[in-house]
Each structure stands twice: as C-alpha cells, then as structure tokens.
mmCIF file of C-alpha atoms in Angstrom:
data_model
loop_
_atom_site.group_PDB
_atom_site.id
_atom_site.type_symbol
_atom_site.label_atom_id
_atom_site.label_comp_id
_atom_site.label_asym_id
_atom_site.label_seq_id
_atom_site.Cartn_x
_atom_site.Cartn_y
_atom_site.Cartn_z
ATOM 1 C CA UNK A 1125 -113.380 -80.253 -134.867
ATOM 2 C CA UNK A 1126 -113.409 -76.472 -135.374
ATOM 3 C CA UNK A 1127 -115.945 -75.172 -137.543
ATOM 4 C CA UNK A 1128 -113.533 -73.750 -139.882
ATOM 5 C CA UNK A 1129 -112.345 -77.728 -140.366
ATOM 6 C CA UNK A 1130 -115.598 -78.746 -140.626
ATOM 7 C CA UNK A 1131 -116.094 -76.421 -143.304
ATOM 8 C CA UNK A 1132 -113.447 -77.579 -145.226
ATOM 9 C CA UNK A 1133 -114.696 -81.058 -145.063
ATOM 10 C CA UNK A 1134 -117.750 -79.973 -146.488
ATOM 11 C CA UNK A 1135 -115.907 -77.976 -149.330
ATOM 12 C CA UNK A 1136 -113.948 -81.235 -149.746
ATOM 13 C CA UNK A 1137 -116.881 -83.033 -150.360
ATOM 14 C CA UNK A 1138 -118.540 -81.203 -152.617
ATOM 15 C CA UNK A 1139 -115.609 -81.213 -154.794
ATOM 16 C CA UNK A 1140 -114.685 -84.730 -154.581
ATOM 17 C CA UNK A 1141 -118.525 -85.701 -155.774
ATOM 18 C CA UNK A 1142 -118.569 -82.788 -158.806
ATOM 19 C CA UNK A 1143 -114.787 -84.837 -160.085
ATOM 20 C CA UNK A 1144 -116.725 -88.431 -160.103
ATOM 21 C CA UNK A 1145 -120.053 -86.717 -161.412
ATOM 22 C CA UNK A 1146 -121.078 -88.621 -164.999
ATOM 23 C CA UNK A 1147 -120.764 -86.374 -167.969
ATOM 24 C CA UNK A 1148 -123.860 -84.356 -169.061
ATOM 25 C CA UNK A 1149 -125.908 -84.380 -172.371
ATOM 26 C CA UNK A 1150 -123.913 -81.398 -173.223
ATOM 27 C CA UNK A 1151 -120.828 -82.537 -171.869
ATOM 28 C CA UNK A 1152 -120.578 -85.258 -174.215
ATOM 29 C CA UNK A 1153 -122.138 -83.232 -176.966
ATOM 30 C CA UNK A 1154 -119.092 -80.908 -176.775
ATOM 31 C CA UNK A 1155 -116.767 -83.583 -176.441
ATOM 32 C CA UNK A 1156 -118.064 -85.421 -179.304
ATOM 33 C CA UNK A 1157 -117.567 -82.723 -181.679
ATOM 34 C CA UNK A 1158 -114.260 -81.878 -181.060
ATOM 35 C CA UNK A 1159 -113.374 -85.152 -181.339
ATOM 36 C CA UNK A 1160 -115.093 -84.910 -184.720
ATOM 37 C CA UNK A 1161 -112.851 -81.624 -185.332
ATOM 38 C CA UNK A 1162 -109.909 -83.520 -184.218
ATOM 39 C CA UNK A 1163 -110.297 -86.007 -186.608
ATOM 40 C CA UNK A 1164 -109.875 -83.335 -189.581
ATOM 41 C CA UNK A 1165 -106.209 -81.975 -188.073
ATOM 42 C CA UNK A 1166 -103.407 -83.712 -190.036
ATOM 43 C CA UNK A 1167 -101.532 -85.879 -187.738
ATOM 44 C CA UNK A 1168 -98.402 -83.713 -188.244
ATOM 45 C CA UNK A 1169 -100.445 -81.065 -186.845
ATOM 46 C CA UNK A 1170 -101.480 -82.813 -183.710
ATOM 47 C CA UNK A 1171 -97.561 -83.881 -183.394
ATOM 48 C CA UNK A 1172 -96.364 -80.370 -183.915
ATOM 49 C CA UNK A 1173 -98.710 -78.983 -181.208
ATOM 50 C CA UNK A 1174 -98.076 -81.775 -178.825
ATOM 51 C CA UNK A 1175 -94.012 -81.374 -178.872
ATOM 52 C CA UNK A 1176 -95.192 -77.586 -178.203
ATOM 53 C CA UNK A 1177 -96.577 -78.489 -175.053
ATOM 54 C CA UNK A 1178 -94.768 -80.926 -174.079
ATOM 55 C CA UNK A 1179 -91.510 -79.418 -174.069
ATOM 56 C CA UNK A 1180 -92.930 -75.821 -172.847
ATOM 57 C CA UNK A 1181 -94.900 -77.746 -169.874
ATOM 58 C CA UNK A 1182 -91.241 -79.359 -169.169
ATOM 59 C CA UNK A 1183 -89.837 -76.451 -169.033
ATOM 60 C CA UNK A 1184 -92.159 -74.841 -167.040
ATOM 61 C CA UNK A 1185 -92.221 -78.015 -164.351
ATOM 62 C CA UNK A 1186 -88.074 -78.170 -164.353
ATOM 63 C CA UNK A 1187 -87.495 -74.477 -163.922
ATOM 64 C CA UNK A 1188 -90.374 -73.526 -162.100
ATOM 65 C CA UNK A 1189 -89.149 -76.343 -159.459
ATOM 66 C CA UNK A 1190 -86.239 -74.666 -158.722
ATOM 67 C CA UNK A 1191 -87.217 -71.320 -157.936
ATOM 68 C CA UNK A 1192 -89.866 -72.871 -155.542
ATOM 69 C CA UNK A 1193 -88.879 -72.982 -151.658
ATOM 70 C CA UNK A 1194 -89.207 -76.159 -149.550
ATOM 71 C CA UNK A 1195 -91.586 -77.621 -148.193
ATOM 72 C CA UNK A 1196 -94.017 -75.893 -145.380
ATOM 73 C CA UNK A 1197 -93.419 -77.497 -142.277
ATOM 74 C CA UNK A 1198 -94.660 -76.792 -138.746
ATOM 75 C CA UNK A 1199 -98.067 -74.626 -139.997
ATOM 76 C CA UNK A 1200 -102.080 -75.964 -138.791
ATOM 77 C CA UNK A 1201 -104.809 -76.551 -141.908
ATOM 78 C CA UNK A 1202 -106.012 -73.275 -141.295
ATOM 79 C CA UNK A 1203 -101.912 -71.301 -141.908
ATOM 80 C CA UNK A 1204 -101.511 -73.540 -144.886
ATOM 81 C CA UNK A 1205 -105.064 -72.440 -146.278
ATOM 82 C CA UNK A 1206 -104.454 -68.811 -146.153
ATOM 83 C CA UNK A 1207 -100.885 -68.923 -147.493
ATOM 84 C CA UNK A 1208 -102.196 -70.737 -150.873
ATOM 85 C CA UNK A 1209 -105.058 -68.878 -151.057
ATOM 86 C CA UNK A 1210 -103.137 -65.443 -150.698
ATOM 87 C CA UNK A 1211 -100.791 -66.677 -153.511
ATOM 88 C CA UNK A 1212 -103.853 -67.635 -155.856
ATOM 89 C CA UNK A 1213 -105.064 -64.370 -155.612
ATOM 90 C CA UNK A 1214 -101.264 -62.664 -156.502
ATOM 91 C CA UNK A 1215 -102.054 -65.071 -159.530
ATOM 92 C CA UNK A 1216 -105.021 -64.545 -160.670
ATOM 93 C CA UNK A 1217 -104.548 -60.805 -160.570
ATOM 94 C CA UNK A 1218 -101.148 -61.458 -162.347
ATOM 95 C CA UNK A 1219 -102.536 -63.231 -165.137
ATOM 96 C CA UNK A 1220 -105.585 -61.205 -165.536
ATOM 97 C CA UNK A 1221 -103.586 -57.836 -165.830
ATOM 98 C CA UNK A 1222 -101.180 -59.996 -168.638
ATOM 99 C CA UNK A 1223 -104.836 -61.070 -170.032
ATOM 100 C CA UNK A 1224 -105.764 -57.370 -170.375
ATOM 101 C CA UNK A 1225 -102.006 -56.481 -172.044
ATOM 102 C CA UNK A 1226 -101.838 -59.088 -174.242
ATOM 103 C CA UNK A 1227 -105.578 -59.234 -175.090
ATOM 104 C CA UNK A 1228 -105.518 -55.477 -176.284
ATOM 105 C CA UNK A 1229 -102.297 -56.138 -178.338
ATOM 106 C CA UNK A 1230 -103.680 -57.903 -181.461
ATOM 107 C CA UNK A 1231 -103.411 -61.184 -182.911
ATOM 108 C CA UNK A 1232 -99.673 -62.035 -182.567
ATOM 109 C CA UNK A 1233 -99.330 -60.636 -179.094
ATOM 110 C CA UNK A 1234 -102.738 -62.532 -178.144
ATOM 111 C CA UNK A 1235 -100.777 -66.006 -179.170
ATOM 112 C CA UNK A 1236 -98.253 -65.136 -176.846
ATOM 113 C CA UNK A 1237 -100.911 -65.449 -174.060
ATOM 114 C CA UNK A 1238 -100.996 -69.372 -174.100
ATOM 115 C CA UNK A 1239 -97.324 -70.146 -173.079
ATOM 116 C CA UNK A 1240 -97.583 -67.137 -170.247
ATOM 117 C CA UNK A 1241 -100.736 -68.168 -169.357
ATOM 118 C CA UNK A 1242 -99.506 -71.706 -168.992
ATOM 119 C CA UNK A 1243 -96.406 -70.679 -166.879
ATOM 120 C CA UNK A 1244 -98.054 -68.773 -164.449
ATOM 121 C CA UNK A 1245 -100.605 -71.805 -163.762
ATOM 122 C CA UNK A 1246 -97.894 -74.190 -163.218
ATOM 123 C CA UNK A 1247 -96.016 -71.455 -160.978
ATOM 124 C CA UNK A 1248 -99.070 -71.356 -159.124
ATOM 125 C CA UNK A 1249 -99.063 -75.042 -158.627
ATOM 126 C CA UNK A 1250 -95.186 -75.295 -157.580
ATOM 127 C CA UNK A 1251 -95.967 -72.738 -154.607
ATOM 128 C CA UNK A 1252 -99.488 -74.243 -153.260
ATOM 129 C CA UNK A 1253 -97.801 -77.713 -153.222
ATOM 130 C CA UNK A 1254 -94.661 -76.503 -151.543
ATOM 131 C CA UNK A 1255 -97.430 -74.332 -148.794
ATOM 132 C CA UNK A 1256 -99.329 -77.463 -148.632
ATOM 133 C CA UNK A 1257 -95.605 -79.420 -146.973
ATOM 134 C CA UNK A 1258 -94.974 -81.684 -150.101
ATOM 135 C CA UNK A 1259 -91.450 -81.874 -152.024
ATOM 136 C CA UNK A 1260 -91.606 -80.580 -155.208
ATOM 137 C CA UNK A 1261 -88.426 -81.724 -156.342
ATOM 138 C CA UNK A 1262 -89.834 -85.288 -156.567
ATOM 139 C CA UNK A 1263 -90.299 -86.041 -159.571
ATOM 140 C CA UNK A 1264 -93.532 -87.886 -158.919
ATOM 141 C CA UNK A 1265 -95.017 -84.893 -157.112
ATOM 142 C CA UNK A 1266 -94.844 -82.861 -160.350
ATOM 143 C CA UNK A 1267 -96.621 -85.665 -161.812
ATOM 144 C CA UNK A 1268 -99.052 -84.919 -159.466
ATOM 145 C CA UNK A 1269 -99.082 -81.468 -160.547
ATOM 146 C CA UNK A 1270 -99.778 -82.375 -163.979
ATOM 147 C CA UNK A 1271 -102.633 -84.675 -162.691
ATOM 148 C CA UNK A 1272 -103.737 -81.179 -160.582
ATOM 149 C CA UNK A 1273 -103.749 -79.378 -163.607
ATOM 150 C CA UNK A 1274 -105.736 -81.879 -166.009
ATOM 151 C CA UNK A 1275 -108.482 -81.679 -162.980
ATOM 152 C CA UNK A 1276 -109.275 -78.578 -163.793
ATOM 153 C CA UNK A 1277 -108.848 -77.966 -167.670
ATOM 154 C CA UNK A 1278 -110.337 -81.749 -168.757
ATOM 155 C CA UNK A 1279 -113.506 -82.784 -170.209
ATOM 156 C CA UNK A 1280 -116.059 -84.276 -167.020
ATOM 157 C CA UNK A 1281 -114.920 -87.914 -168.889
ATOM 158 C CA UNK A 1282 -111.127 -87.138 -168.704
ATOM 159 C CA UNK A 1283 -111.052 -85.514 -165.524
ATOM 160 C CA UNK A 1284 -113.195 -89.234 -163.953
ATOM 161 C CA UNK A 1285 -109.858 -91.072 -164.444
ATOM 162 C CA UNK A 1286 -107.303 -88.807 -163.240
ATOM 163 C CA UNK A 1287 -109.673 -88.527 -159.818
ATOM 164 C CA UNK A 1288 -108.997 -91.914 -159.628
ATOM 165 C CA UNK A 1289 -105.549 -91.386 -160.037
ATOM 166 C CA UNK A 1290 -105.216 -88.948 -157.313
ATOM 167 C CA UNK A 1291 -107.196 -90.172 -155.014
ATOM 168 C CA UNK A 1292 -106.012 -93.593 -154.645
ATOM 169 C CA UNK A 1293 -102.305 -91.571 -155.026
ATOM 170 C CA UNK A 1294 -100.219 -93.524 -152.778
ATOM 171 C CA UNK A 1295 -100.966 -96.847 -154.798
ATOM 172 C CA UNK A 1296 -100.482 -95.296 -158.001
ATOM 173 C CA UNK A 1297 -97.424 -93.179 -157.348
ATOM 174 C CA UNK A 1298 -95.657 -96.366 -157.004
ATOM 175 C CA UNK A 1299 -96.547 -97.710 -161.064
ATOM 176 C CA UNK A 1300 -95.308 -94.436 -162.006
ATOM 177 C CA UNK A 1301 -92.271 -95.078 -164.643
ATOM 178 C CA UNK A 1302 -89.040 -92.965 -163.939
ATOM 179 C CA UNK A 1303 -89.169 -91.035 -167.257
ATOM 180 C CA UNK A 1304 -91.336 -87.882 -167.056
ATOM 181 C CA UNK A 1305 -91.299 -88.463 -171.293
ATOM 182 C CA UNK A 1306 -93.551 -90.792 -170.663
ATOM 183 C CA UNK A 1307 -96.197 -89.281 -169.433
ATOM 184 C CA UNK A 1308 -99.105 -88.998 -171.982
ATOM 185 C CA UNK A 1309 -98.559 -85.249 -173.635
ATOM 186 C CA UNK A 1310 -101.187 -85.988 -176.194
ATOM 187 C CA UNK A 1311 -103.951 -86.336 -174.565
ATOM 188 C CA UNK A 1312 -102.547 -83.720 -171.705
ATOM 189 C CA UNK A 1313 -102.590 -80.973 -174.979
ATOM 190 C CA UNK A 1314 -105.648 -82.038 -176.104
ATOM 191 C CA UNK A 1315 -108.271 -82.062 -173.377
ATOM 192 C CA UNK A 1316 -106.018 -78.709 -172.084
ATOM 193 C CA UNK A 1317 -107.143 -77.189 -175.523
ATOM 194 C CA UNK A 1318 -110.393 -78.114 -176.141
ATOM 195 C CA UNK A 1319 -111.413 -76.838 -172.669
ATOM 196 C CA UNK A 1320 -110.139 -73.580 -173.430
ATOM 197 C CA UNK A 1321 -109.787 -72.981 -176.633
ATOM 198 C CA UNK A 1322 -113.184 -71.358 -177.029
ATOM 199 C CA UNK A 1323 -113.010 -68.981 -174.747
ATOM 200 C CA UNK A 1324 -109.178 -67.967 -175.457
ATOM 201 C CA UNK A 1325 -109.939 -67.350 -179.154
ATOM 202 C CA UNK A 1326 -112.330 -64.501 -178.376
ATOM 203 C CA UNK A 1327 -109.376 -62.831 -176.331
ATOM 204 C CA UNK A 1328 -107.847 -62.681 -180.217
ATOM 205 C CA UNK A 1329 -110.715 -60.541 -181.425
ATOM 206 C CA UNK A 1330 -109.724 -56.913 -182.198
ATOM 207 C CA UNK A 1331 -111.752 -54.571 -179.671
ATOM 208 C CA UNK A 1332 -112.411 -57.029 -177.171
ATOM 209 C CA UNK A 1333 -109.724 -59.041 -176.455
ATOM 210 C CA UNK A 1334 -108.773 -56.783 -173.796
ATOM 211 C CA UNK A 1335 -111.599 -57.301 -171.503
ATOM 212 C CA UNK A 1336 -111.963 -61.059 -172.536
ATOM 213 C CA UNK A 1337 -108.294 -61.464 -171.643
ATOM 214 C CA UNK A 1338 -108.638 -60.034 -167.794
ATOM 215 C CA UNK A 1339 -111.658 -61.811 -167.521
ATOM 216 C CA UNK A 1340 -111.114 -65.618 -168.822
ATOM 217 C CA UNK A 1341 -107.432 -65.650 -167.242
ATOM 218 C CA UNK A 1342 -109.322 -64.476 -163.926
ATOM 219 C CA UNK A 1343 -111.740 -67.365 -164.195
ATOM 220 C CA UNK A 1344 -109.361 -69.897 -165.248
ATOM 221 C CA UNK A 1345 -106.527 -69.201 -162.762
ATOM 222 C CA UNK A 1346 -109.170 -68.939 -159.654
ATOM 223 C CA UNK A 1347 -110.511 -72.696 -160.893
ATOM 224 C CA UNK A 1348 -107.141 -74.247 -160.880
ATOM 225 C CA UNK A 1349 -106.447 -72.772 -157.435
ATOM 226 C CA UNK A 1350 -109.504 -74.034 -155.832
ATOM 227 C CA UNK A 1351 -109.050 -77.417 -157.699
ATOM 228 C CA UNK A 1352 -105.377 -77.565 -156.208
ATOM 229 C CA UNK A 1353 -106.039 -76.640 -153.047
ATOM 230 C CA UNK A 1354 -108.604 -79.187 -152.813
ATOM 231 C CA UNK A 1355 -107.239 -81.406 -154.099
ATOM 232 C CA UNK A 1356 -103.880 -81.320 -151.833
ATOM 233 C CA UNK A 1357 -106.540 -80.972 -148.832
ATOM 234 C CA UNK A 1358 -107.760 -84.401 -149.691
ATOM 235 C CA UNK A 1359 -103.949 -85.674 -149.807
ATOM 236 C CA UNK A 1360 -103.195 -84.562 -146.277
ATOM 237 C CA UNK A 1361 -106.579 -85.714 -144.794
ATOM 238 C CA UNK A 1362 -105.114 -89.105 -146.132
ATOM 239 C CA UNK A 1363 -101.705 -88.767 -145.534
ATOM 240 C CA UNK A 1364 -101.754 -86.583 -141.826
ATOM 241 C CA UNK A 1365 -105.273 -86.862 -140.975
ATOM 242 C CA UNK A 1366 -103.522 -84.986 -137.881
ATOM 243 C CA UNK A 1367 -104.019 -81.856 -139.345
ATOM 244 C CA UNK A 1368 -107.793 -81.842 -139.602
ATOM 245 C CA UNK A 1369 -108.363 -82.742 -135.770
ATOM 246 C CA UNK A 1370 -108.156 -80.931 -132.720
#
C-alpha cells in the first residue's frame, strides 16, 4: 500500500471513531436546551419550517441531479481524491464570497443566505458522489446524500445513528421505502438548524455580517466536504476494496 493510501486509512479512521464518539457534557447541554426552546415554538411553526425545507431540499436533490454528470469510472483513489477535493474548494470559495454579499446586505438579504447556502451544499454533494463513481440518479443514493449531509450538521447524538446507517449501507439501502416523502424532514430541519443557527444569526448583525458570512459559510462548506469525502471513501473500501490496494 502506497503511503498516500495508507494515509487515507488513517484519515478514515479518525473520522469513523469522532462519528461513534459519545456526546460530551456540553454536547448534551446544548442539545438539551434547544430541545427546551423547541418545546416553546407552536407546532404550526415547526410545520411551516419543516414544509420549507422539505420541499427546498427536494428541489435542490431533483434538480441538482440532473445537472450532475455520470458517474466517474476508470480513475485510482488518489484521481478521485483530487477531483472532489478541487471541487470543495470551488465551493467553499463560492459560498464564502455569497457569505460576504449577502452578509453585508442587511437583514432581508441575510435570510436569503439559508436556501443558497443550502443549494450549494447539496450541489457539492451531487458532484463528489458522481467523482467518487456512484449514480446519482438513484434515488437511494440521494438518500445517502441526505444521510451525508445530516453527518455533518447533526448533534454528536443524531449524527451516532445515521453512522450506523451508512456504514452498514448495503443492508439498509434495501429497507429503504420508494417514496423520498418519507424520509423524516422534521428531524432533518431540526438538528440542520440547531447546529447552525447560532452562528448564521450573527451573519444578520448590521456591521458584521459581512465578515461572519465569508467566514461561517467557509467553515461549514469545508466540514461537509471532508465529511463526504470520507464518508464515500469508507463506501468504496467496502464496496471495491480494489481501489485501496496496489
């Protein structure tokens, strides 16, 4: 094995042991509370902002699909690698320079961050997976996006169970229902929004949004790219094992 694969593994490790880590004190101290804050949003309100999300992350995973090209075939670990992590870096540069725009625009033009924000992360996703050789247009594979996606932007106590969703993915892929409607929006919107929500709000502050805006949407893009391509480094060690030997 070629120390470049070797480092990988290692990389791989790492990760794999920080998603089944147990939450800390102040992990579940921050959970706890905005579970307590949750409680005080009318019901309507959670409904209104989950049908937000839902049907803006649909959109986002139908459209995006299609403007996504095949599949990578034919390209070593080491190709593959530098494609995605090329393309993460057009993203987070993308969405730190909308940050910065939208940040320094005022309150109503700050809102408008979130949906952006939220396309250009799925985007992101539709490309690595396609640069990583798997088919997009299966329905199931955007699933797996989703699940991507919650790695990175879930409390340590959310993000346990979807590890164990992806990395036992070939089992559970098959008890997936046919309907993308029935994949579980509310707590997809809410773990999405309490792990950013802090952060995003100071982008809405008048005089500092600006910077706060280039900054977080850095931060947040280059976490969901290394959480992707880790975590579609872990499929293909499982699924063509090929690919990591000499």
């Amino acid at each position: 094995m070629t120390p470049y694969k070797q480092a990988v593994q290692t990389e791989l490790m790492r990760w794999q042991q920080a998603m089944q880590k147990p939450p800390s004190r102040f992990g579940k101290l921050s959970t706890s509370i905005q579970h307590r804050i949750n409680r005080f949003i009318p019901n309507r309100i959670h409904a209104v902002i989950t049908a937000t999300i839902k049907q803006m992350t649909r959109a986002v995973l139908f459209g995006a699909g299609y403007l996504t090209s095949a599949p990578t075939e034919g390209k070593t670990l080491v190709q593959r690698d530098a494609a995605v992590a090329k393309r993460i870096e057009f993203y987070k540069k993308t969405s730190a320079a909308e940050g910065g725009v939208t940040g320094a625009g005022g309150f109503l033009l700050g809102l408008a961050d979130f949906p952006i924000l939220l396309g250009l992360k799925m985007k992101m996703l539709f490309e690595i997976a396609s640069l990583y050789g798997f088919p997009v247009s299966d329905y199931r594979e955007r699933v797996y996006i989703l699940y991507v996606f919650q790695l990175a932007f879930s409390s340590q106590e959310r993000r346990q169970i979807v590890y164990q969703h992806v990395v036992n993915w070939e089992e559970h892929s098959r008890q997936l229902p046919d309907d993308i409607n029935q994949f579980d929006w509310l707590t997809f919107q809410q773990e999405y929004r309490d792990y950013i929500d802090l952060a995003k709000m100071a982008q809405l502050i008048p005089g500092i949004g600006a910077a706060v805006g280039v900054v977080v949407n850095y931060r947040l893009v280059n976490q969901l790219g290394r959480t992707a391509m880790n975590a579609y480094r872990m499929r293909l060690l499982q699924e063509k094992p090929s690919l990591f030997i000499d």
